[in-house]
């Protein structure tokens, strides 16, 4: 059995699965039950100045029969007294000394405010701090959360203030509601952050009730934008984690967050550079016990690969992620339809004919039976037919030899620049 323990910037836990700062980590009762179930760590629901929450806070979107494909909330940070939270954090850490207990913090962007809360929280024995620069609603309107997290200078400055007094590792949680998340990630690193976590929730409006015309959710007939999370945001989060992992000036560990629902998702995030992962929506949907399948699945995966430690997979796919201009223009794949598996639903034909390159033909064999075939010389390898096909393995994307050597767009442009004054036929490039 593989070693599942991780070390994120000095914060150790028996496995890479942490609960994200959210409703499931709102109290000691919940966090302790999660640890009993097997979770390796938890980031406590964000602590700060006293706030008031509203009633009717959550909404979800389902797709094709899958419940909670996306999740929206307009809940703020903890509405429980700081003293009560600190007492429960102390009790939880004392009872589970081997688990990672991280305190999420959010205060006004003032040096003395950060110094005060950091000292109070560290006194109860937390393993680390997570600075919440990501919450997009409510708190942002007060100059905190993503309002700070969208300004690199504020991220760097507040991180520096925290590092002035912090004795434990400092993780900076980043907002995705920004043009380039690497700008704030770099600012966090320059401010002295020991690690970054991403992503927080995405600005969203879940929907509108077609009968009442109220937003979903609504509070007495009025709504506001909230934070979007759940399986639907995973590709966005994975890209942002990868961009930070491959950035040359962001050389600090990453805690991956966003749409992680099972062990497979976790492995993808770790391959793209995350040392560990945080989970929220999946727990709100299915409960703490999902950790059992996550641990078992990860163990089996590592054993099948012959990998001794989960830390050995961190970042292994980062070098495979690049810019479009570095992709080989002469690499080619084509679609091939396996007749023995095809059920003649014509989904691939319709998609190709209406939305792609019209290279699937409907033919009739010598026995009068219809079948589908790809004109490979016209296929551009877009993958659409294999994506819409309802039968696994019925359509295969196959690599075919190219008559040209590998060449990227950047290489092509460089060659054109060198040859622009020569007599060489540059159209051949």
Tab-separated table of C-alpha atoms in Angstrom:
chain	number	residue	atom	x	y	z
A	1	UNK	CA	0.000	0.000	0.000
A	2	UNK	CA	1.332	3.408	-0.980
A	3	UNK	CA	2.198	6.210	1.428
A	4	UNK	CA	-0.628	8.763	1.141
A	5	UNK	CA	0.843	11.315	3.557
A	6	UNK	CA	1.708	14.781	2.285
A	7	UNK	CA	3.697	17.784	3.421
A	8	UNK	CA	2.311	21.090	2.150
A	9	UNK	CA	4.832	23.800	2.998
A	10	UNK	CA	5.447	22.220	6.380
A	11	UNK	CA	1.831	21.241	7.088
A	12	UNK	CA	1.642	17.467	7.346
A	13	UNK	CA	-1.412	15.244	6.990
A	14	UNK	CA	-1.957	11.483	6.631
A	15	UNK	CA	-3.560	11.862	3.202
A	16	UNK	CA	-3.978	14.642	0.604
A	17	UNK	CA	-7.729	15.074	1.144
A	18	UNK	CA	-8.700	18.161	3.121
A	19	UNK	CA	-12.050	19.794	3.672
A	20	UNK	CA	-12.153	23.294	2.205
A	21	UNK	CA	-13.171	26.301	4.276
A	22	UNK	CA	-16.937	26.150	3.900
A	23	UNK	CA	-20.135	25.034	5.687
A	24	UNK	CA	-18.747	21.505	6.367
A	25	UNK	CA	-15.985	23.051	8.528
A	26	UNK	CA	-18.218	25.454	10.427
A	27	UNK	CA	-17.829	23.773	13.818
A	28	UNK	CA	-15.703	21.445	15.879
A	29	UNK	CA	-18.495	18.878	15.828
A	30	UNK	CA	-18.367	18.705	12.039
A	31	UNK	CA	-14.598	18.733	11.651
A	32	UNK	CA	-14.150	16.027	14.282
A	33	UNK	CA	-16.746	13.837	12.571
A	34	UNK	CA	-14.886	14.359	9.296
A	35	UNK	CA	-11.609	13.304	10.894
A	36	UNK	CA	-13.304	10.229	12.340
A	37	UNK	CA	-14.396	9.367	8.790
A	38	UNK	CA	-10.810	9.628	7.536
A	39	UNK	CA	-10.204	13.149	6.182
A	40	UNK	CA	-6.571	14.182	6.376
A	41	UNK	CA	-7.124	17.837	7.151
A	42	UNK	CA	-9.591	20.682	7.308
A	43	UNK	CA	-9.509	24.400	6.664
A	44	UNK	CA	-11.823	25.949	9.259
A	45	UNK	CA	-14.665	28.117	7.985
A	46	UNK	CA	-13.291	31.634	7.650
A	47	UNK	CA	-12.818	33.556	10.888
A	48	UNK	CA	-13.044	37.333	11.155
A	49	UNK	CA	-15.136	40.175	12.471
A	50	UNK	CA	-18.750	39.290	13.448
A	51	UNK	CA	-21.133	39.186	10.475
A	52	UNK	CA	-24.804	38.569	9.782
A	53	UNK	CA	-25.955	36.027	7.207
A	54	UNK	CA	-29.211	35.957	5.243
A	55	UNK	CA	-31.767	33.177	4.953
A	56	UNK	CA	-32.039	31.269	1.653
A	57	UNK	CA	-28.363	30.986	0.815
A	58	UNK	CA	-27.800	28.069	-1.564
A	59	UNK	CA	-28.835	27.066	-5.062
A	60	UNK	CA	-27.783	24.301	-7.422
A	61	UNK	CA	-28.013	23.439	-11.083
A	62	UNK	CA	-28.573	19.923	-12.385
A	63	UNK	CA	-27.752	18.639	-15.863
A	64	UNK	CA	-28.943	15.523	-17.675
A	65	UNK	CA	-30.181	13.962	-14.481
A	66	UNK	CA	-27.048	14.685	-12.454
A	67	UNK	CA	-27.912	16.575	-9.306
A	68	UNK	CA	-25.695	19.448	-8.153
A	69	UNK	CA	-23.595	19.754	-11.288
A	70	UNK	CA	-22.952	23.294	-10.111
A	71	UNK	CA	-23.533	24.927	-6.741
A	72	UNK	CA	-24.050	28.567	-5.764
A	73	UNK	CA	-23.987	30.229	-2.363
A	74	UNK	CA	-24.417	33.706	-0.932
A	75	UNK	CA	-23.302	32.715	2.560
A	76	UNK	CA	-20.587	34.792	4.205
A	77	UNK	CA	-17.810	33.824	6.615
A	78	UNK	CA	-18.586	32.287	10.006
A	79	UNK	CA	-21.373	33.946	11.967
A	80	UNK	CA	-20.235	32.245	15.164
A	81	UNK	CA	-18.192	34.131	17.820
A	82	UNK	CA	-14.428	33.992	17.383
A	83	UNK	CA	-13.909	32.763	20.945
A	84	UNK	CA	-16.249	29.838	20.337
A	85	UNK	CA	-14.417	28.855	17.153
A	86	UNK	CA	-11.004	29.107	18.810
A	87	UNK	CA	-12.112	26.886	21.671
A	88	UNK	CA	-13.338	24.231	19.232
A	89	UNK	CA	-10.185	24.466	17.104
A	90	UNK	CA	-8.074	23.821	20.196
A	91	UNK	CA	-10.214	20.844	21.203
A	92	UNK	CA	-10.168	19.403	17.688
A	93	UNK	CA	-6.409	19.633	17.287
A	94	UNK	CA	-5.874	18.114	20.731
A	95	UNK	CA	-8.100	15.179	19.846
A	96	UNK	CA	-6.616	14.679	16.353
A	97	UNK	CA	-2.949	15.702	16.574
A	98	UNK	CA	-2.025	13.938	13.317
A	99	UNK	CA	-4.560	15.838	11.173
A	100	UNK	CA	-3.963	19.191	9.527
A	101	UNK	CA	-6.035	21.958	11.088
A	102	UNK	CA	-5.731	25.204	9.152
A	103	UNK	CA	-7.541	28.421	10.055
A	104	UNK	CA	-9.002	30.503	7.251
A	105	UNK	CA	-8.852	34.222	8.029
A	106	UNK	CA	-10.388	37.396	6.626
A	107	UNK	CA	-10.168	40.885	8.088
A	108	UNK	CA	-9.987	44.443	6.833
A	109	UNK	CA	-6.810	45.249	4.886
A	110	UNK	CA	-5.149	46.847	7.908
A	111	UNK	CA	-1.852	45.725	9.376
A	112	UNK	CA	-3.017	45.784	13.003
A	113	UNK	CA	-6.133	43.750	12.182
A	114	UNK	CA	-4.063	40.993	10.592
A	115	UNK	CA	-1.532	40.971	13.430
A	116	UNK	CA	-4.261	40.683	16.038
A	117	UNK	CA	-6.184	37.784	14.515
A	118	UNK	CA	-3.050	35.843	13.534
A	119	UNK	CA	-1.749	35.922	17.099
A	120	UNK	CA	-5.088	34.886	18.595
A	121	UNK	CA	-5.571	31.994	16.186
A	122	UNK	CA	-2.035	30.637	16.421
A	123	UNK	CA	-2.308	30.568	20.198
A	124	UNK	CA	-4.793	27.667	19.979
A	125	UNK	CA	-2.417	25.418	18.069
A	126	UNK	CA	-3.370	25.547	14.391
A	127	UNK	CA	-1.001	23.963	11.877
A	128	UNK	CA	-1.276	26.816	9.417
A	129	UNK	CA	-3.196	29.836	8.194
A	130	UNK	CA	-5.139	30.369	4.970
A	131	UNK	CA	-5.747	34.004	3.990
A	132	UNK	CA	-9.120	34.288	2.280
A	133	UNK	CA	-8.591	36.670	-0.630
A	134	UNK	CA	-11.196	34.889	-2.727
A	135	UNK	CA	-14.756	35.204	-1.397
A	136	UNK	CA	-16.638	37.049	-4.183
A	137	UNK	CA	-19.810	38.161	-2.426
A	138	UNK	CA	-20.804	40.177	0.604
A	139	UNK	CA	-17.359	40.521	2.106
A	140	UNK	CA	-15.950	41.862	-1.163
A	141	UNK	CA	-18.405	44.746	-0.926
A	142	UNK	CA	-16.667	45.651	2.325
A	143	UNK	CA	-13.186	45.704	0.812
A	144	UNK	CA	-12.268	42.157	1.831
A	145	UNK	CA	-12.238	38.768	0.084
A	146	UNK	CA	-11.915	39.045	-3.686
A	147	UNK	CA	-11.868	42.857	-3.490
A	148	UNK	CA	-8.390	42.444	-1.999
A	149	UNK	CA	-7.613	39.338	-4.015
A	150	UNK	CA	-8.055	41.096	-7.349
A	151	UNK	CA	-5.323	43.622	-6.593
A	152	UNK	CA	-1.809	42.123	-6.636
A	153	UNK	CA	-0.398	44.939	-4.527
A	154	UNK	CA	-2.950	44.292	-1.771
A	155	UNK	CA	-2.298	40.554	-1.894
A	156	UNK	CA	1.449	41.078	-1.514
A	157	UNK	CA	1.092	43.717	1.200
A	158	UNK	CA	-1.364	41.779	3.367
A	159	UNK	CA	0.602	38.566	2.989
A	160	UNK	CA	3.691	40.417	4.161
A	161	UNK	CA	1.822	41.783	7.185
A	162	UNK	CA	0.749	38.274	8.157
A	163	UNK	CA	4.248	36.894	7.694
A	164	UNK	CA	5.583	39.565	10.057
A	165	UNK	CA	3.975	37.783	13.004
A	166	UNK	CA	2.981	34.293	11.817
A	167	UNK	CA	4.773	31.321	13.329
A	168	UNK	CA	2.986	28.729	11.164
A	169	UNK	CA	2.914	28.300	7.372
A	170	UNK	CA	0.803	30.843	5.485
A	171	UNK	CA	-1.370	29.790	2.540
A	172	UNK	CA	-2.912	32.486	0.340
A	173	UNK	CA	-6.285	31.565	-1.181
A	174	UNK	CA	-6.776	33.130	-4.612
A	175	UNK	CA	-9.854	34.371	-6.425
A	176	UNK	CA	-10.575	33.125	-9.963
A	177	UNK	CA	-12.485	36.344	-10.677
A	178	UNK	CA	-9.493	37.956	-12.331
A	179	UNK	CA	-7.955	38.122	-15.799
A	180	UNK	CA	-4.712	36.357	-14.890
A	181	UNK	CA	-4.513	34.432	-11.632
A	182	UNK	CA	-0.737	34.089	-11.920
A	183	UNK	CA	-0.427	37.818	-11.230
A	184	UNK	CA	-1.900	37.470	-7.747
A	185	UNK	CA	-0.182	34.131	-7.181
A	186	UNK	CA	3.163	35.791	-7.902
A	187	UNK	CA	2.224	38.674	-5.594
A	188	UNK	CA	1.488	36.186	-2.810
A	189	UNK	CA	4.868	34.555	-3.330
A	190	UNK	CA	6.608	37.921	-3.257
A	191	UNK	CA	4.784	38.749	-0.026
A	192	UNK	CA	6.300	35.648	1.547
A	193	UNK	CA	3.456	33.125	1.241
A	194	UNK	CA	4.500	29.567	1.973
A	195	UNK	CA	1.822	28.169	-0.356
A	196	UNK	CA	-1.207	29.176	-2.398
A	197	UNK	CA	-4.655	27.571	-2.632
A	198	UNK	CA	-6.980	27.904	-5.603
A	199	UNK	CA	-9.600	28.388	-6.721
A	200	UNK	CA	-12.202	30.108	-4.602
A	201	UNK	CA	-15.727	30.410	-6.008
A	202	UNK	CA	-16.669	32.129	-9.272
A	203	UNK	CA	-19.069	35.073	-9.529
A	204	UNK	CA	-22.440	33.739	-10.604
A	205	UNK	CA	-26.201	34.035	-10.715
A	206	UNK	CA	-27.679	30.552	-10.618
A	207	UNK	CA	-30.967	31.301	-12.338
A	208	UNK	CA	-34.305	33.063	-12.513
A	209	UNK	CA	-37.664	31.526	-11.577
A	210	UNK	CA	-39.825	31.737	-14.696
A	211	UNK	CA	-43.063	31.978	-12.704
A	212	UNK	CA	-42.153	34.549	-10.056
A	213	UNK	CA	-39.230	36.192	-11.934
A	214	UNK	CA	-37.262	36.063	-8.698
A	215	UNK	CA	-33.586	35.222	-8.777
A	216	UNK	CA	-32.470	31.819	-7.476
A	217	UNK	CA	-31.874	31.982	-4.572
A	218	UNK	CA	-33.723	35.090	-3.461
A	219	UNK	CA	-34.115	36.862	-0.131
A	220	UNK	CA	-37.571	38.395	0.183
A	221	UNK	CA	-37.758	38.892	-3.562
A	222	UNK	CA	-34.235	40.216	-4.090
A	223	UNK	CA	-31.070	38.425	-5.100
A	224	UNK	CA	-27.336	39.023	-5.384
A	225	UNK	CA	-24.448	37.366	-7.154
A	226	UNK	CA	-22.903	34.448	-5.309
A	227	UNK	CA	-20.000	32.037	-5.502
A	228	UNK	CA	-20.145	29.147	-8.000
A	229	UNK	CA	-18.472	25.808	-7.336
A	230	UNK	CA	-18.996	22.079	-7.849
A	231	UNK	CA	-18.097	19.658	-10.660
A	232	UNK	CA	-18.808	22.239	-13.357
A	233	UNK	CA	-15.885	24.451	-12.306
A	234	UNK	CA	-13.256	21.700	-12.297
A	235	UNK	CA	-11.798	22.468	-15.767
A	236	UNK	CA	-11.454	26.158	-14.852
A	237	UNK	CA	-9.767	25.327	-11.570
A	238	UNK	CA	-7.464	22.728	-13.122
A	239	UNK	CA	-6.267	25.223	-15.729
A	240	UNK	CA	-5.532	27.870	-13.097
A	241	UNK	CA	-3.635	25.404	-10.921
A	242	UNK	CA	-1.605	24.331	-13.961
A	243	UNK	CA	-0.836	27.920	-14.953
A	244	UNK	CA	0.492	28.655	-11.475
A	245	UNK	CA	2.434	25.401	-11.322
A	246	UNK	CA	4.298	26.118	-14.560
A	247	UNK	CA	4.957	29.790	-13.872
A	248	UNK	CA	8.710	30.385	-13.432
A	249	UNK	CA	8.289	32.923	-10.620
A	250	UNK	CA	5.722	30.982	-8.569
A	251	UNK	CA	7.783	28.326	-6.867
A	252	UNK	CA	5.648	27.551	-3.840
A	253	UNK	CA	3.344	24.580	-3.141
A	254	UNK	CA	-0.276	24.566	-4.272
A	255	UNK	CA	-3.425	23.306	-2.571
A	256	UNK	CA	-5.890	22.508	-5.349
A	257	UNK	CA	-9.579	23.407	-5.033
A	258	UNK	CA	-12.513	23.390	-7.432
A	259	UNK	CA	-14.956	20.668	-8.419
A	260	UNK	CA	-13.001	17.798	-6.874
A	261	UNK	CA	-15.514	15.016	-6.277
A	262	UNK	CA	-13.507	11.774	-6.269
A	263	UNK	CA	-10.002	10.326	-6.206
A	264	UNK	CA	-9.609	10.669	-9.975
A	265	UNK	CA	-10.165	14.414	-9.779
A	266	UNK	CA	-7.621	14.599	-6.990
A	267	UNK	CA	-5.002	12.743	-9.020
A	268	UNK	CA	-5.512	15.122	-11.955
A	269	UNK	CA	-4.952	18.148	-9.726
A	270	UNK	CA	-1.855	16.591	-8.195
A	271	UNK	CA	-0.426	15.670	-11.587
A	272	UNK	CA	-0.902	19.302	-12.574
A	273	UNK	CA	1.064	20.552	-9.591
A	274	UNK	CA	-1.118	20.459	-6.464
A	275	UNK	CA	0.483	18.916	-3.390
A	276	UNK	CA	-2.948	18.218	-1.915
A	277	UNK	CA	-6.598	19.015	-2.556
A	278	UNK	CA	-9.550	20.562	-0.762
A	279	UNK	CA	-13.152	19.401	-1.142
A	280	UNK	CA	-16.441	21.119	-0.382
A	281	UNK	CA	-19.410	20.626	-2.731
A	282	UNK	CA	-19.079	16.847	-2.953
A	283	UNK	CA	-19.282	16.650	0.845
A	284	UNK	CA	-22.303	18.957	0.932
A	285	UNK	CA	-23.941	16.636	-1.609
A	286	UNK	CA	-22.936	13.221	-0.276
A	287	UNK	CA	-21.503	13.630	3.231
A	288	UNK	CA	-18.159	12.956	4.903
A	289	UNK	CA	-18.123	9.242	4.071
A	290	UNK	CA	-17.040	9.850	0.465
A	291	UNK	CA	-13.523	9.934	1.890
A	292	UNK	CA	-13.554	6.135	2.138
A	293	UNK	CA	-13.841	5.711	-1.641
A	294	UNK	CA	-11.338	8.509	-2.234
A	295	UNK	CA	-8.670	6.898	-0.078
A	296	UNK	CA	-9.333	3.404	-1.425
A	297	UNK	CA	-9.319	4.567	-5.043
A	298	UNK	CA	-6.103	6.538	-4.651
A	299	UNK	CA	-4.409	3.599	-2.941
A	300	UNK	CA	-5.363	1.218	-5.739
A	301	UNK	CA	-4.255	3.676	-8.424
A	302	UNK	CA	-0.824	4.166	-6.885
A	303	UNK	CA	-0.380	0.432	-6.298
A	304	UNK	CA	-1.303	-0.371	-9.899
A	305	UNK	CA	1.222	2.208	-11.104
A	306	UNK	CA	3.890	0.900	-8.738
A	307	UNK	CA	4.208	4.307	-7.065
A	308	UNK	CA	5.389	4.242	-3.460
A	309	UNK	CA	4.255	7.705	-2.349
A	310	UNK	CA	1.485	10.024	-3.470
A	311	UNK	CA	4.001	12.887	-3.328
A	312	UNK	CA	5.776	11.227	-6.261
A	313	UNK	CA	2.971	12.174	-8.673
A	314	UNK	CA	2.909	15.884	-7.811
A	315	UNK	CA	3.570	17.965	-10.916
A	316	UNK	CA	4.301	15.056	-13.248
A	317	UNK	CA	2.053	16.470	-15.993
A	318	UNK	CA	3.073	20.119	-15.688
A	319	UNK	CA	5.766	19.838	-18.379
A	320	UNK	CA	3.112	18.530	-20.784
A	321	UNK	CA	1.056	21.732	-20.414
A	322	UNK	CA	2.122	24.601	-22.611
A	323	UNK	CA	0.930	27.498	-24.797
A	324	UNK	CA	-0.980	26.956	-28.042
A	325	UNK	CA	1.939	28.363	-30.011
A	326	UNK	CA	4.121	25.468	-28.833
A	327	UNK	CA	1.837	22.724	-30.182
A	328	UNK	CA	2.874	20.647	-33.207
A	329	UNK	CA	0.927	21.839	-36.254
A	330	UNK	CA	1.803	18.678	-38.160
A	331	UNK	CA	0.556	16.178	-35.583
A	332	UNK	CA	-2.592	14.487	-36.871
A	333	UNK	CA	-5.308	12.231	-35.501
A	334	UNK	CA	-8.412	11.005	-37.311
A	335	UNK	CA	-11.634	9.354	-36.215
A	336	UNK	CA	-12.342	5.694	-36.990
A	337	UNK	CA	-15.754	4.152	-36.423
A	338	UNK	CA	-15.850	0.508	-35.314
A	339	UNK	CA	-18.885	-0.982	-37.045
A	340	UNK	CA	-19.217	-3.849	-34.601
A	341	UNK	CA	-19.809	-1.401	-31.750
A	342	UNK	CA	-21.787	1.260	-33.591
A	343	UNK	CA	-25.519	1.349	-32.744
A	344	UNK	CA	-26.461	3.523	-35.733
A	345	UNK	CA	-27.768	6.398	-33.615
A	346	UNK	CA	-26.219	8.848	-36.107
A	347	UNK	CA	-25.183	11.267	-33.357
A	348	UNK	CA	-21.680	11.461	-34.800
A	349	UNK	CA	-22.978	12.040	-38.332
A	350	UNK	CA	-25.307	14.846	-37.235
A	351	UNK	CA	-22.643	16.569	-35.165
A	352	UNK	CA	-20.039	16.347	-37.894
A	353	UNK	CA	-22.476	17.450	-40.606
A	354	UNK	CA	-23.997	20.357	-38.684
A	355	UNK	CA	-21.173	21.538	-36.461
A	356	UNK	CA	-17.852	20.276	-37.783
A	357	UNK	CA	-16.227	19.306	-41.086
A	358	UNK	CA	-18.751	17.080	-42.918
A	359	UNK	CA	-16.393	14.114	-43.202
A	360	UNK	CA	-18.626	11.232	-42.030
A	361	UNK	CA	-20.427	9.370	-44.797
A	362	UNK	CA	-23.558	7.239	-44.568
A	363	UNK	CA	-22.953	4.195	-46.760
A	364	UNK	CA	-24.646	0.899	-47.613
A	365	UNK	CA	-22.723	-2.388	-47.728
A	366	UNK	CA	-23.229	-5.308	-50.118
A	367	UNK	CA	-25.938	-6.696	-47.858
A	368	UNK	CA	-27.922	-3.497	-47.930
A	369	UNK	CA	-26.993	-2.565	-44.373
A	370	UNK	CA	-26.264	1.062	-43.596
A	371	UNK	CA	-23.012	2.026	-41.880
A	372	UNK	CA	-20.959	5.115	-41.132
A	373	UNK	CA	-17.433	5.760	-42.296
A	374	UNK	CA	-15.026	8.657	-41.842
A	375	UNK	CA	-13.297	10.174	-44.868
A	376	UNK	CA	-9.952	10.337	-43.132
A	377	UNK	CA	-8.390	12.656	-45.711
A	378	UNK	CA	-10.930	15.320	-44.727
A	379	UNK	CA	-11.014	14.635	-40.972
A	380	UNK	CA	-9.277	17.301	-38.886
A	381	UNK	CA	-9.253	15.235	-35.694
A	382	UNK	CA	-11.485	17.613	-33.744
A	383	UNK	CA	-12.789	14.756	-31.506
A	384	UNK	CA	-16.415	15.930	-31.675
A	385	UNK	CA	-17.795	12.643	-33.004
A	386	UNK	CA	-16.101	10.624	-30.253
A	387	UNK	CA	-17.352	13.086	-27.644
A	388	UNK	CA	-21.025	12.827	-28.609
A	389	UNK	CA	-20.966	9.065	-29.232
A	390	UNK	CA	-22.963	7.276	-26.475
A	391	UNK	CA	-21.030	3.995	-26.828
A	392	UNK	CA	-17.557	3.704	-25.332
A	393	UNK	CA	-15.045	2.491	-27.882
A	394	UNK	CA	-17.308	2.850	-30.909
A	395	UNK	CA	-15.244	5.749	-32.233
A	396	UNK	CA	-11.489	5.807	-31.801
A	397	UNK	CA	-9.180	8.738	-32.382
A	398	UNK	CA	-6.115	7.335	-34.124
A	399	UNK	CA	-2.785	9.009	-34.706
A	400	UNK	CA	-1.710	8.894	-38.375
A	401	UNK	CA	1.763	9.538	-39.793
A	402	UNK	CA	2.532	13.014	-41.067
A	403	UNK	CA	4.541	13.718	-44.191
A	404	UNK	CA	5.997	16.792	-42.490
A	405	UNK	CA	8.375	17.021	-39.530
A	406	UNK	CA	7.088	18.494	-36.261
A	407	UNK	CA	6.656	22.275	-36.333
A	408	UNK	CA	4.944	24.626	-33.919
A	409	UNK	CA	3.320	27.941	-34.754
A	410	UNK	CA	6.126	29.779	-32.975
A	411	UNK	CA	8.737	27.852	-34.939
A	412	UNK	CA	6.869	28.545	-38.175
A	413	UNK	CA	6.704	32.272	-37.493
A	414	UNK	CA	10.391	32.360	-36.607
A	415	UNK	CA	11.247	30.526	-39.829
A	416	UNK	CA	9.087	32.886	-41.871
A	417	UNK	CA	10.883	35.818	-40.292
A	418	UNK	CA	14.269	34.399	-41.235
A	419	UNK	CA	13.210	33.580	-44.786
A	420	UNK	CA	11.152	36.673	-45.574
A	421	UNK	CA	13.998	38.156	-47.619
A	422	UNK	CA	15.032	34.897	-49.314
A	423	UNK	CA	13.885	33.237	-52.516
A	424	UNK	CA	12.638	30.142	-50.673
A	425	UNK	CA	8.953	29.299	-51.218
A	426	UNK	CA	7.664	30.094	-47.736
A	427	UNK	CA	4.227	28.696	-48.607
A	428	UNK	CA	5.732	25.235	-48.168
A	429	UNK	CA	6.088	26.035	-44.489
